[in-house]
Amino acid sequence: MIVIFGSINMDLVARVQRIARPGETVLSRRADSFFGGKGANQAVAAARVSRGGPMRVAMAGAVGNDPFGTACLKNLEESGVDVGAIRITDEPTGCAFITVDETGENAITVASGANMALHSADLPDHLLSKASVLVLQMEVPIADSLEVAARARRAGVKVVWNFAPVPPVKERSAMAELLAVTDVLVVNEHEALSIADIVGESSGDDYLKAGSIISRSFGPTCIVTAGARGAYAIAPDGGRIHATARPIAPVDTTGAGDTFVGGLANGLAEGLEIGRAMERACAAASLSCLTAGAQAGMPQRDALEQHLSQA
């Protein structure tokens, strides 16, 4: 089983010619709503890739007692995610406000709401005991995520932690504590550089050097996603694996990183070696960019397999 501990949001998306600079107002013809939240996105991505395969996907999270919360729960269930560990709270369901420019790039502001009411106890031991992979992100309380990761490690569960957004810690010791309970760290280029800076080993603008620093110094396999350049896995011994990305004309890149994480979790849970799991994850992320919305384009298992077979 794959278990996701993380955030659930409703995304409100406006399309613009270009993303506003600080202090600037830009106009959009309309705003659309989509299901989102990094945790929910990764759960849906994993569930769709898993559907028809041997893996089940469950999620621990929190939503509000409001229409957004009801809709988010229904969407997760319809996507094949076990929602038994999602708690309904008095806080409003989380919302993300997203602008997408004409090239497909995006800027995101998140109102956390119920996500900050999520506790480690919301993931029961009986569910964690069934997991082979636990997936975490950085949109719920860090202390609770850290406790869940430590519980998973003690239970022999592989911990995949997506440090997005970059943890709001300043001390090397605090970052080291997070990395110590991480088996596979997934970051993009900017997150890799930021983490290297936090631990006091600046790498300039070389994100692969940053990934090497993180992996060598703290022990996890560090996967750096690099958009159209694919993804790189860096082992503690310095070994590297590169998975390429398929060329596409993106419609919306929102959720591509989450699709990668969900696809990666599925591959690892099914016992694929990391290079093969990354290849599948890159292909899933590419397919997700062809449709507007974080979850709308996340591929089903049969579509992904067909895409890979045609490469």
PDB file of C-alpha atoms in Angstrom:
ATOM      1  CA  MET A   1       0.000   0.000   0.000  1.00  0.00           C
ATOM      2  CA  ILE A   2       1.017   3.608  -0.654  1.00  0.00           C
ATOM      3  CA  VAL A   3       0.045   6.042   2.114  1.00  0.00           C
ATOM      4  CA  ILE A   4       0.067   9.819   1.619  1.00  0.00           C
ATOM      5  CA  PHE A   5       0.119  12.157   4.629  1.00  0.00           C
ATOM      6  CA  GLY A   6      -0.546  15.673   3.420  1.00  0.00           C
ATOM      7  CA  SER A   7      -2.603  18.578   2.189  1.00  0.00           C
ATOM      8  CA  ILE A   8      -5.963  18.806   0.459  1.00  0.00           C
ATOM      9  CA  ASN A   9      -6.991  22.025  -1.328  1.00  0.00           C
ATOM     10  CA  MET A  10      -9.421  23.481  -3.760  1.00  0.00           C
ATOM     11  CA  ASP A  11      -7.473  25.324  -6.484  1.00  0.00           C
ATOM     12  CA  LEU A  12      -8.870  28.578  -7.919  1.00  0.00           C
ATOM     13  CA  VAL A  13      -7.110  29.217 -11.227  1.00  0.00           C
ATOM     14  CA  ALA A  14      -6.959  32.353 -13.379  1.00  0.00           C
ATOM     15  CA  ARG A  15      -5.299  32.407 -16.801  1.00  0.00           C
ATOM     16  CA  VAL A  16      -3.295  35.545 -17.583  1.00  0.00           C
ATOM     17  CA  GLN A  17      -1.069  36.802 -20.369  1.00  0.00           C
ATOM     18  CA  ARG A  18       1.749  37.093 -17.859  1.00  0.00           C
ATOM     19  CA  ILE A  19       2.091  36.589 -14.105  1.00  0.00           C
ATOM     20  CA  ALA A  20       1.828  39.806 -12.107  1.00  0.00           C
ATOM     21  CA  ARG A  21       4.944  41.357 -10.617  1.00  0.00           C
ATOM     22  CA  PRO A  22       4.866  42.604  -6.990  1.00  0.00           C
ATOM     23  CA  GLY A  23       2.492  45.571  -6.721  1.00  0.00           C
ATOM     24  CA  GLU A  24       0.988  44.951 -10.177  1.00  0.00           C
ATOM     25  CA  THR A  25      -2.568  43.973 -11.143  1.00  0.00           C
ATOM     26  CA  VAL A  26      -3.300  41.883 -14.231  1.00  0.00           C
ATOM     27  CA  LEU A  27      -6.704  40.916 -15.606  1.00  0.00           C
ATOM     28  CA  SER A  28      -8.079  37.471 -16.368  1.00  0.00           C
ATOM     29  CA  ARG A  29     -11.289  36.663 -18.204  1.00  0.00           C
ATOM     30  CA  ARG A  30     -12.408  34.065 -15.632  1.00  0.00           C
ATOM     31  CA  ALA A  31     -11.413  31.865 -12.717  1.00  0.00           C
ATOM     32  CA  ASP A  32     -11.929  28.106 -12.652  1.00  0.00           C
ATOM     33  CA  SER A  33     -11.896  25.685  -9.725  1.00  0.00           C
ATOM     34  CA  PHE A  34      -9.921  22.439  -9.646  1.00  0.00           C
ATOM     35  CA  PHE A  35      -9.089  19.875  -6.996  1.00  0.00           C
ATOM     36  CA  GLY A  36      -5.589  20.264  -5.579  1.00  0.00           C
ATOM     37  CA  GLY A  37      -3.269  20.313  -2.589  1.00  0.00           C
ATOM     38  CA  LYS A  38       0.101  18.616  -2.942  1.00  0.00           C
ATOM     39  CA  GLY A  39      -0.936  15.675  -0.785  1.00  0.00           C
ATOM     40  CA  ALA A  40      -4.215  15.111  -2.626  1.00  0.00           C
ATOM     41  CA  ASN A  41      -2.514  15.598  -5.993  1.00  0.00           C
ATOM     42  CA  GLN A  42       0.103  12.977  -5.181  1.00  0.00           C
ATOM     43  CA  ALA A  43      -2.549  10.604  -3.864  1.00  0.00           C
ATOM     44  CA  VAL A  44      -4.622  10.927  -7.039  1.00  0.00           C
ATOM     45  CA  ALA A  45      -1.548  10.533  -9.257  1.00  0.00           C
ATOM     46  CA  ALA A  46      -0.495   7.393  -7.382  1.00  0.00           C
ATOM     47  CA  ALA A  47      -4.033   5.973  -7.395  1.00  0.00           C
ATOM     48  CA  ARG A  48      -4.491   6.475 -11.132  1.00  0.00           C
ATOM     49  CA  VAL A  49      -1.162   4.878 -11.986  1.00  0.00           C
ATOM     50  CA  SER A  50      -1.892   2.091  -9.483  1.00  0.00           C
ATOM     51  CA  ARG A  51      -5.409   1.359 -10.714  1.00  0.00           C
ATOM     52  CA  GLY A  52      -5.378  -2.060 -12.340  1.00  0.00           C
ATOM     53  CA  GLY A  53      -2.125  -2.927 -10.567  1.00  0.00           C
ATOM     54  CA  PRO A  54      -1.335  -4.507  -7.194  1.00  0.00           C
ATOM     55  CA  MET A  55      -1.093  -1.300  -5.097  1.00  0.00           C
ATOM     56  CA  ARG A  56      -3.803   0.402  -3.034  1.00  0.00           C
ATOM     57  CA  VAL A  57      -3.503   4.092  -2.131  1.00  0.00           C
ATOM     58  CA  ALA A  58      -4.730   5.684   1.106  1.00  0.00           C
ATOM     59  CA  MET A  59      -4.509   9.239   2.381  1.00  0.00           C
ATOM     60  CA  ALA A  60      -4.438  10.898   5.801  1.00  0.00           C
ATOM     61  CA  GLY A  61      -5.462  14.561   5.682  1.00  0.00           C
ATOM     62  CA  ALA A  62      -7.969  17.141   6.893  1.00  0.00           C
ATOM     63  CA  VAL A  63     -10.734  19.161   5.225  1.00  0.00           C
ATOM     64  CA  GLY A  64     -13.348  21.621   6.439  1.00  0.00           C
ATOM     65  CA  ASN A  65     -17.004  20.966   7.075  1.00  0.00           C
ATOM     66  CA  ASP A  66     -17.898  22.955   3.978  1.00  0.00           C
ATOM     67  CA  PRO A  67     -18.818  22.410   0.302  1.00  0.00           C
ATOM     68  CA  PHE A  68     -15.157  22.429  -0.801  1.00  0.00           C
ATOM     69  CA  GLY A  69     -14.358  19.721   1.747  1.00  0.00           C
ATOM     70  CA  THR A  70     -17.277  17.556   0.648  1.00  0.00           C
ATOM     71  CA  ALA A  71     -16.289  17.910  -3.002  1.00  0.00           C
ATOM     72  CA  CYS A  72     -12.627  17.114  -2.280  1.00  0.00           C
ATOM     73  CA  LEU A  73     -13.512  13.924  -0.411  1.00  0.00           C
ATOM     74  CA  LYS A  74     -15.810  12.771  -3.199  1.00  0.00           C
ATOM     75  CA  ASN A  75     -13.123  13.466  -5.800  1.00  0.00           C
ATOM     76  CA  LEU A  76     -10.512  11.451  -3.907  1.00  0.00           C
ATOM     77  CA  GLU A  77     -12.888   8.513  -3.502  1.00  0.00           C
ATOM     78  CA  GLU A  78     -13.797   8.582  -7.196  1.00  0.00           C
ATOM     79  CA  SER A  79     -10.088   8.628  -8.043  1.00  0.00           C
ATOM     80  CA  GLY A  80      -9.570   5.405  -6.106  1.00  0.00           C
ATOM     81  CA  VAL A  81      -8.073   6.814  -2.890  1.00  0.00           C
ATOM     82  CA  ASP A  82      -9.025   5.331   0.502  1.00  0.00           C
ATOM     83  CA  VAL A  83     -10.261   8.368   2.506  1.00  0.00           C
ATOM     84  CA  GLY A  84     -10.915   6.636   5.833  1.00  0.00           C
ATOM     85  CA  ALA A  85      -8.084   8.577   7.525  1.00  0.00           C
ATOM     86  CA  ILE A  86      -9.205  12.026   6.321  1.00  0.00           C
ATOM     87  CA  ARG A  87     -10.632  14.082   9.195  1.00  0.00           C
ATOM     88  CA  ILE A  88     -13.363  16.746   8.897  1.00  0.00           C
ATOM     89  CA  THR A  89     -12.500  19.819  10.985  1.00  0.00           C
ATOM     90  CA  ASP A  90     -13.990  23.179  11.949  1.00  0.00           C
ATOM     91  CA  GLU A  91     -11.299  24.953   9.912  1.00  0.00           C
ATOM     92  CA  PRO A  92     -12.127  25.846   6.274  1.00  0.00           C
ATOM     93  CA  THR A  93     -10.865  23.569   3.533  1.00  0.00           C
ATOM     94  CA  GLY A  94      -7.519  24.736   2.169  1.00  0.00           C
ATOM     95  CA  CYS A  95      -7.524  26.869  -0.977  1.00  0.00           C
ATOM     96  CA  ALA A  96      -4.796  27.629  -3.515  1.00  0.00           C
ATOM     97  CA  PHE A  97      -4.912  30.741  -5.703  1.00  0.00           C
ATOM     98  CA  ILE A  98      -3.078  30.061  -8.964  1.00  0.00           C
ATOM     99  CA  THR A  99      -2.256  32.207 -11.975  1.00  0.00           C
ATOM    100  CA  VAL A 100      -1.109  30.500 -15.170  1.00  0.00           C
ATOM    101  CA  ASP A 101       0.527  32.460 -17.995  1.00  0.00           C
ATOM    102  CA  GLU A 102       0.324  31.801 -21.719  1.00  0.00           C
ATOM    103  CA  THR A 103       3.491  29.656 -21.661  1.00  0.00           C
ATOM    104  CA  GLY A 104       2.057  27.338 -19.008  1.00  0.00           C
ATOM    105  CA  GLU A 105       4.156  28.665 -16.110  1.00  0.00           C
ATOM    106  CA  ASN A 106       2.380  29.283 -12.814  1.00  0.00           C
ATOM    107  CA  ALA A 107       2.497  31.219  -9.534  1.00  0.00           C
ATOM    108  CA  ILE A 108       0.679  29.876  -6.458  1.00  0.00           C
ATOM    109  CA  THR A 109      -0.482  31.251  -3.094  1.00  0.00           C
ATOM    110  CA  VAL A 110      -1.951  28.771  -0.586  1.00  0.00           C
ATOM    111  CA  ALA A 111      -4.415  29.467   2.260  1.00  0.00           C
ATOM    112  CA  SER A 112      -3.769  26.391   4.401  1.00  0.00           C
ATOM    113  CA  GLY A 113      -6.967  26.229   6.452  1.00  0.00           C
ATOM    114  CA  ALA A 114      -7.744  22.677   7.639  1.00  0.00           C
ATOM    115  CA  ASN A 115      -4.355  21.421   6.470  1.00  0.00           C
ATOM    116  CA  MET A 116      -2.750  23.015   9.527  1.00  0.00           C
ATOM    117  CA  ALA A 117      -5.118  21.020  11.764  1.00  0.00           C
ATOM    118  CA  LEU A 118      -3.675  17.696  10.564  1.00  0.00           C
ATOM    119  CA  HIS A 119      -1.965  15.686  13.329  1.00  0.00           C
ATOM    120  CA  SER A 120       0.299  12.664  13.265  1.00  0.00           C
ATOM    121  CA  ALA A 121      -2.379  10.725  15.194  1.00  0.00           C
ATOM    122  CA  ASP A 122      -4.667  11.095  12.161  1.00  0.00           C
ATOM    123  CA  LEU A 123      -2.576   8.374  10.507  1.00  0.00           C
ATOM    124  CA  PRO A 124      -3.446   5.253  12.536  1.00  0.00           C
ATOM    125  CA  ASP A 125      -0.866   2.555  13.149  1.00  0.00           C
ATOM    126  CA  HIS A 126      -3.046  -0.119  11.555  1.00  0.00           C
ATOM    127  CA  LEU A 127      -2.985   1.792   8.266  1.00  0.00           C
ATOM    128  CA  LEU A 128       0.727   2.615   8.406  1.00  0.00           C
ATOM    129  CA  SER A 129       1.496  -1.049   9.109  1.00  0.00           C
ATOM    130  CA  LYS A 130       0.049  -1.954   5.697  1.00  0.00           C
ATOM    131  CA  ALA A 131       2.214   0.552   3.814  1.00  0.00           C
ATOM    132  CA  SER A 132       5.335  -0.141   1.790  1.00  0.00           C
ATOM    133  CA  VAL A 133       5.795   3.555   0.853  1.00  0.00           C
ATOM    134  CA  LEU A 134       4.859   6.704   2.789  1.00  0.00           C
ATOM    135  CA  VAL A 135       4.707  10.010   0.884  1.00  0.00           C
ATOM    136  CA  LEU A 136       5.052  13.402   2.611  1.00  0.00           C
ATOM    137  CA  GLN A 137       5.184  17.036   1.491  1.00  0.00           C
ATOM    138  CA  MET A 138       5.528  20.418   3.228  1.00  0.00           C
ATOM    139  CA  GLU A 139       1.987  21.849   3.267  1.00  0.00           C
ATOM    140  CA  VAL A 140       0.975  20.430   6.676  1.00  0.00           C
ATOM    141  CA  PRO A 141       2.603  20.908  10.120  1.00  0.00           C
ATOM    142  CA  ILE A 142       6.273  19.913   9.942  1.00  0.00           C
ATOM    143  CA  ALA A 143       6.411  18.487  13.478  1.00  0.00           C
ATOM    144  CA  ASP A 144       3.575  16.079  12.713  1.00  0.00           C
ATOM    145  CA  SER A 145       5.087  15.085   9.378  1.00  0.00           C
ATOM    146  CA  LEU A 146       8.405  14.445  11.125  1.00  0.00           C
ATOM    147  CA  GLU A 147       6.720  12.228  13.706  1.00  0.00           C
ATOM    148  CA  VAL A 148       4.892  10.267  11.009  1.00  0.00           C
ATOM    149  CA  ALA A 149       8.137   9.796   9.059  1.00  0.00           C
ATOM    150  CA  ALA A 150       9.907   8.508  12.178  1.00  0.00           C
ATOM    151  CA  ARG A 151       7.046   6.069  12.843  1.00  0.00           C
ATOM    152  CA  ALA A 152       7.262   4.850   9.259  1.00  0.00           C
ATOM    153  CA  ARG A 153      11.020   4.294   9.440  1.00  0.00           C
ATOM    154  CA  ARG A 154      10.622   2.277  12.657  1.00  0.00           C
ATOM    155  CA  ALA A 155       8.004   0.151  10.874  1.00  0.00           C
ATOM    156  CA  GLY A 156      10.290  -0.485   7.895  1.00  0.00           C
ATOM    157  CA  VAL A 157       8.269   1.703   5.504  1.00  0.00           C
ATOM    158  CA  LYS A 158      10.157   3.582   2.759  1.00  0.00           C
ATOM    159  CA  VAL A 159       9.747   7.355   3.256  1.00  0.00           C
ATOM    160  CA  VAL A 160       9.476   9.515   0.122  1.00  0.00           C
ATOM    161  CA  TRP A 161       9.521  13.176   1.169  1.00  0.00           C
ATOM    162  CA  ASN A 162       8.861  15.993  -1.296  1.00  0.00           C
ATOM    163  CA  PHE A 163      10.391  19.108   0.320  1.00  0.00           C
ATOM    164  CA  ALA A 164       7.969  21.461  -1.418  1.00  0.00           C
ATOM    165  CA  PRO A 165       7.654  24.185  -0.495  1.00  0.00           C
ATOM    166  CA  VAL A 166      11.131  24.402   1.067  1.00  0.00           C
ATOM    167  CA  PRO A 167      10.862  23.825   4.838  1.00  0.00           C
ATOM    168  CA  PRO A 168      10.843  27.106   6.792  1.00  0.00           C
ATOM    169  CA  VAL A 169      13.855  26.126   8.882  1.00  0.00           C
ATOM    170  CA  LYS A 170      17.100  28.072   9.175  1.00  0.00           C
ATOM    171  CA  GLU A 171      19.394  25.768  11.139  1.00  0.00           C
ATOM    172  CA  ARG A 172      21.449  22.943   9.678  1.00  0.00           C
ATOM    173  CA  SER A 173      20.440  20.754  12.639  1.00  0.00           C
ATOM    174  CA  ALA A 174      16.725  21.177  11.918  1.00  0.00           C
ATOM    175  CA  MET A 175      17.195  20.290   8.256  1.00  0.00           C
ATOM    176  CA  ALA A 176      19.376  17.325   9.241  1.00  0.00           C
ATOM    177  CA  GLU A 177      16.577  16.051  11.495  1.00  0.00           C
ATOM    178  CA  LEU A 178      14.138  16.042   8.559  1.00  0.00           C
ATOM    179  CA  LEU A 179      16.594  14.390   6.179  1.00  0.00           C
ATOM    180  CA  ALA A 180      17.538  11.722   8.741  1.00  0.00           C
ATOM    181  CA  VAL A 181      14.091  10.101   8.424  1.00  0.00           C
ATOM    182  CA  THR A 182      13.947  10.382   4.618  1.00  0.00           C
ATOM    183  CA  ASP A 183      14.807   7.530   2.264  1.00  0.00           C
ATOM    184  CA  VAL A 184      14.071   9.354  -0.998  1.00  0.00           C
ATOM    185  CA  LEU A 185      14.052  13.163  -1.147  1.00  0.00           C
ATOM    186  CA  VAL A 186      12.307  14.754  -4.143  1.00  0.00           C
ATOM    187  CA  VAL A 187      13.022  18.433  -4.922  1.00  0.00           C
ATOM    188  CA  ASN A 188      13.123  20.677  -7.965  1.00  0.00           C
ATOM    189  CA  GLU A 189      16.194  22.681  -8.954  1.00  0.00           C
ATOM    190  CA  HIS A 190      15.328  25.730  -6.812  1.00  0.00           C
ATOM    191  CA  GLU A 191      14.457  23.624  -3.761  1.00  0.00           C
ATOM    192  CA  ALA A 192      17.738  21.709  -4.034  1.00  0.00           C
ATOM    193  CA  LEU A 193      19.716  24.964  -4.082  1.00  0.00           C
ATOM    194  CA  SER A 194      17.761  26.378  -1.142  1.00  0.00           C
ATOM    195  CA  ILE A 195      18.322  23.283   0.997  1.00  0.00           C
ATOM    196  CA  ALA A 196      22.054  23.326   0.243  1.00  0.00           C
ATOM    197  CA  ASP A 197      22.141  26.952   1.378  1.00  0.00           C
ATOM    198  CA  ILE A 198      20.289  26.111   4.609  1.00  0.00           C
ATOM    199  CA  VAL A 199      22.865  23.447   5.507  1.00  0.00           C
ATOM    200  CA  GLY A 200      25.665  25.935   4.856  1.00  0.00           C
ATOM    201  CA  GLU A 201      27.067  24.484   1.645  1.00  0.00           C
ATOM    202  CA  SER A 202      26.221  26.895  -1.136  1.00  0.00           C
ATOM    203  CA  SER A 203      26.396  25.385  -4.609  1.00  0.00           C
ATOM    204  CA  GLY A 204      25.891  28.516  -6.689  1.00  0.00           C
ATOM    205  CA  ASP A 205      23.347  27.675  -9.376  1.00  0.00           C
ATOM    206  CA  ASP A 206      24.457  24.044  -9.815  1.00  0.00           C
ATOM    207  CA  TYR A 207      21.418  22.056  -8.682  1.00  0.00           C
ATOM    208  CA  LEU A 208      23.119  18.699  -9.280  1.00  0.00           C
ATOM    209  CA  LYS A 209      25.967  19.743  -6.996  1.00  0.00           C
ATOM    210  CA  ALA A 210      23.338  20.764  -4.443  1.00  0.00           C
ATOM    211  CA  GLY A 211      21.674  17.367  -4.747  1.00  0.00           C
ATOM    212  CA  SER A 212      25.030  15.655  -4.272  1.00  0.00           C
ATOM    213  CA  ILE A 213      25.715  17.698  -1.133  1.00  0.00           C
ATOM    214  CA  ILE A 214      22.341  16.764   0.333  1.00  0.00           C
ATOM    215  CA  SER A 215      22.666  13.068  -0.449  1.00  0.00           C
ATOM    216  CA  ARG A 216      26.311  12.692   0.592  1.00  0.00           C
ATOM    217  CA  SER A 217      25.921  14.678   3.821  1.00  0.00           C
ATOM    218  CA  PHE A 218      22.609  13.337   5.089  1.00  0.00           C
ATOM    219  CA  GLY A 219      22.035   9.937   3.487  1.00  0.00           C
ATOM    220  CA  PRO A 220      18.845   9.976   1.409  1.00  0.00           C
ATOM    221  CA  THR A 221      18.764   9.351  -2.304  1.00  0.00           C
ATOM    222  CA  CYS A 222      18.112  12.847  -3.673  1.00  0.00           C
ATOM    223  CA  ILE A 223      15.967  13.135  -6.795  1.00  0.00           C
ATOM    224  CA  VAL A 224      16.098  16.541  -8.473  1.00  0.00           C
ATOM    225  CA  THR A 225      13.341  17.198 -11.009  1.00  0.00           C
ATOM    226  CA  ALA A 226      14.378  19.588 -13.762  1.00  0.00           C
ATOM    227  CA  GLY A 227      11.321  20.146 -15.950  1.00  0.00           C
ATOM    228  CA  ALA A 228      11.995  19.474 -19.622  1.00  0.00           C
ATOM    229  CA  ARG A 229      15.437  18.134 -18.690  1.00  0.00           C
ATOM    230  CA  GLY A 230      13.895  15.224 -16.811  1.00  0.00           C
ATOM    231  CA  ALA A 231      15.010  14.068 -13.367  1.00  0.00           C
ATOM    232  CA  TYR A 232      18.272  13.063 -11.713  1.00  0.00           C
ATOM    233  CA  ALA A 233      18.715  10.607  -8.829  1.00  0.00           C
ATOM    234  CA  ILE A 234      21.869  11.115  -6.775  1.00  0.00           C
ATOM    235  CA  ALA A 235      22.945   8.399  -4.338  1.00  0.00           C
ATOM    236  CA  PRO A 236      24.992   8.989  -1.181  1.00  0.00           C
ATOM    237  CA  ASP A 237      28.022   7.422  -2.909  1.00  0.00           C
ATOM    238  CA  GLY A 238      27.764   9.990  -5.722  1.00  0.00           C
ATOM    239  CA  GLY A 239      26.219   7.674  -8.321  1.00  0.00           C
ATOM    240  CA  ARG A 240      23.734   9.349 -10.663  1.00  0.00           C
ATOM    241  CA  ILE A 241      20.797   8.160 -12.759  1.00  0.00           C
ATOM    242  CA  HIS A 242      19.142  10.420 -15.335  1.00  0.00           C
ATOM    243  CA  ALA A 243      15.573   9.889 -16.535  1.00  0.00           C
ATOM    244  CA  THR A 244      14.633  11.940 -19.581  1.00  0.00           C
ATOM    245  CA  ALA A 245      11.383  13.851 -20.090  1.00  0.00           C
ATOM    246  CA  ARG A 246       9.301  13.421 -23.231  1.00  0.00           C
ATOM    247  CA  PRO A 247       9.030  16.563 -25.397  1.00  0.00           C
ATOM    248  CA  ILE A 248       5.570  18.125 -25.134  1.00  0.00           C
ATOM    249  CA  ALA A 249       3.750  21.412 -25.749  1.00  0.00           C
ATOM    250  CA  PRO A 250       2.477  22.113 -22.212  1.00  0.00           C
ATOM    251  CA  VAL A 251      -0.998  23.470 -21.559  1.00  0.00           C
ATOM    252  CA  ASP A 252      -0.592  23.774 -17.770  1.00  0.00           C
ATOM    253  CA  THR A 253       2.373  22.630 -15.659  1.00  0.00           C
ATOM    254  CA  THR A 254       0.414  22.860 -12.385  1.00  0.00           C
ATOM    255  CA  GLY A 255       0.618  19.488 -10.683  1.00  0.00           C
ATOM    256  CA  ALA A 256       3.385  18.063 -12.867  1.00  0.00           C
ATOM    257  CA  GLY A 257       5.748  17.749  -9.917  1.00  0.00           C
ATOM    258  CA  ASP A 258       3.045  16.069  -7.844  1.00  0.00           C
ATOM    259  CA  THR A 259       2.318  13.658 -10.689  1.00  0.00           C
ATOM    260  CA  PHE A 260       6.011  12.770 -10.731  1.00  0.00           C
ATOM    261  CA  VAL A 261       5.982  12.051  -6.986  1.00  0.00           C
ATOM    262  CA  GLY A 262       2.818   9.940  -7.190  1.00  0.00           C
ATOM    263  CA  GLY A 263       4.150   8.000 -10.154  1.00  0.00           C
ATOM    264  CA  LEU A 264       7.489   7.509  -8.422  1.00  0.00           C
ATOM    265  CA  ALA A 265       5.777   6.212  -5.267  1.00  0.00           C
ATOM    266  CA  ASN A 266       3.829   3.702  -7.344  1.00  0.00           C
ATOM    267  CA  GLY A 267       6.972   2.450  -9.066  1.00  0.00           C
ATOM    268  CA  LEU A 268       8.882   2.064  -5.818  1.00  0.00           C
ATOM    269  CA  ALA A 269       5.935   0.344  -4.111  1.00  0.00           C
ATOM    270  CA  GLU A 270       5.707  -2.122  -6.998  1.00  0.00           C
ATOM    271  CA  GLY A 271       9.389  -2.953  -6.583  1.00  0.00           C
ATOM    272  CA  LEU A 272      10.868  -1.160  -9.618  1.00  0.00           C
ATOM    273  CA  GLU A 273      14.481  -0.056  -9.386  1.00  0.00           C
ATOM    274  CA  ILE A 274      14.757   3.682  -9.037  1.00  0.00           C
ATOM    275  CA  GLY A 275      15.763   4.469 -12.634  1.00  0.00           C
ATOM    276  CA  ARG A 276      12.757   2.649 -14.058  1.00  0.00           C
ATOM    277  CA  ALA A 277      10.460   4.219 -11.453  1.00  0.00           C
ATOM    278  CA  MET A 278      11.779   7.678 -12.423  1.00  0.00           C
ATOM    279  CA  GLU A 279      11.262   6.984 -16.119  1.00  0.00           C
ATOM    280  CA  ARG A 280       7.607   6.128 -15.505  1.00  0.00           C
ATOM    281  CA  ALA A 281       7.217   9.145 -13.226  1.00  0.00           C
ATOM    282  CA  CYS A 282       8.685  11.511 -15.839  1.00  0.00           C
ATOM    283  CA  ALA A 283       6.327  10.147 -18.492  1.00  0.00           C
ATOM    284  CA  ALA A 284       3.330  10.553 -16.175  1.00  0.00           C
ATOM    285  CA  ALA A 285       4.369  14.141 -15.365  1.00  0.00           C
ATOM    286  CA  SER A 286       4.687  14.980 -19.065  1.00  0.00           C
ATOM    287  CA  LEU A 287       1.201  13.629 -19.801  1.00  0.00           C
ATOM    288  CA  SER A 288      -0.253  15.647 -16.921  1.00  0.00           C
ATOM    289  CA  CYS A 289       0.857  18.920 -18.545  1.00  0.00           C
ATOM    290  CA  LEU A 290      -1.430  18.409 -21.536  1.00  0.00           C
ATOM    291  CA  THR A 291      -4.633  19.307 -19.637  1.00  0.00           C
ATOM    292  CA  ALA A 292      -5.521  22.342 -17.483  1.00  0.00           C
ATOM    293  CA  GLY A 293      -5.703  21.751 -13.731  1.00  0.00           C
ATOM    294  CA  ALA A 294      -3.449  19.955 -11.286  1.00  0.00           C
ATOM    295  CA  GLN A 295      -5.298  16.624 -11.367  1.00  0.00           C
ATOM    296  CA  ALA A 296      -7.286  16.642 -14.618  1.00  0.00           C
ATOM    297  CA  GLY A 297      -4.445  15.383 -16.808  1.00  0.00           C
ATOM    298  CA  MET A 298      -2.943  12.838 -14.414  1.00  0.00           C
ATOM    299  CA  PRO A 299      -2.814   9.634 -16.479  1.00  0.00           C
ATOM    300  CA  GLN A 300      -4.498   6.333 -15.758  1.00  0.00           C
ATOM    301  CA  ARG A 301      -2.306   3.241 -15.723  1.00  0.00           C
ATOM    302  CA  ASP A 302      -3.314   2.027 -19.195  1.00  0.00           C
ATOM    303  CA  ALA A 303      -2.665   5.446 -20.790  1.00  0.00           C
ATOM    304  CA  LEU A 304       0.760   5.635 -19.160  1.00  0.00           C
ATOM    305  CA  GLU A 305       1.694   2.125 -20.259  1.00  0.00           C
ATOM    306  CA  GLN A 306       0.592   2.900 -23.814  1.00  0.00           C
ATOM    307  CA  HIS A 307       2.649   6.114 -23.814  1.00  0.00           C
ATOM    308  CA  LEU A 308       5.726   4.268 -22.565  1.00  0.00           C
ATOM    309  CA  SER A 309       5.318   1.498 -25.126  1.00  0.00           C
ATOM    310  CA  GLN A 310       5.282   4.019 -27.969  1.00  0.00           C
ATOM    311  CA  ALA A 311       8.537   5.684 -26.906  1.00  0.00           C
TER     312      ALA A 311
END
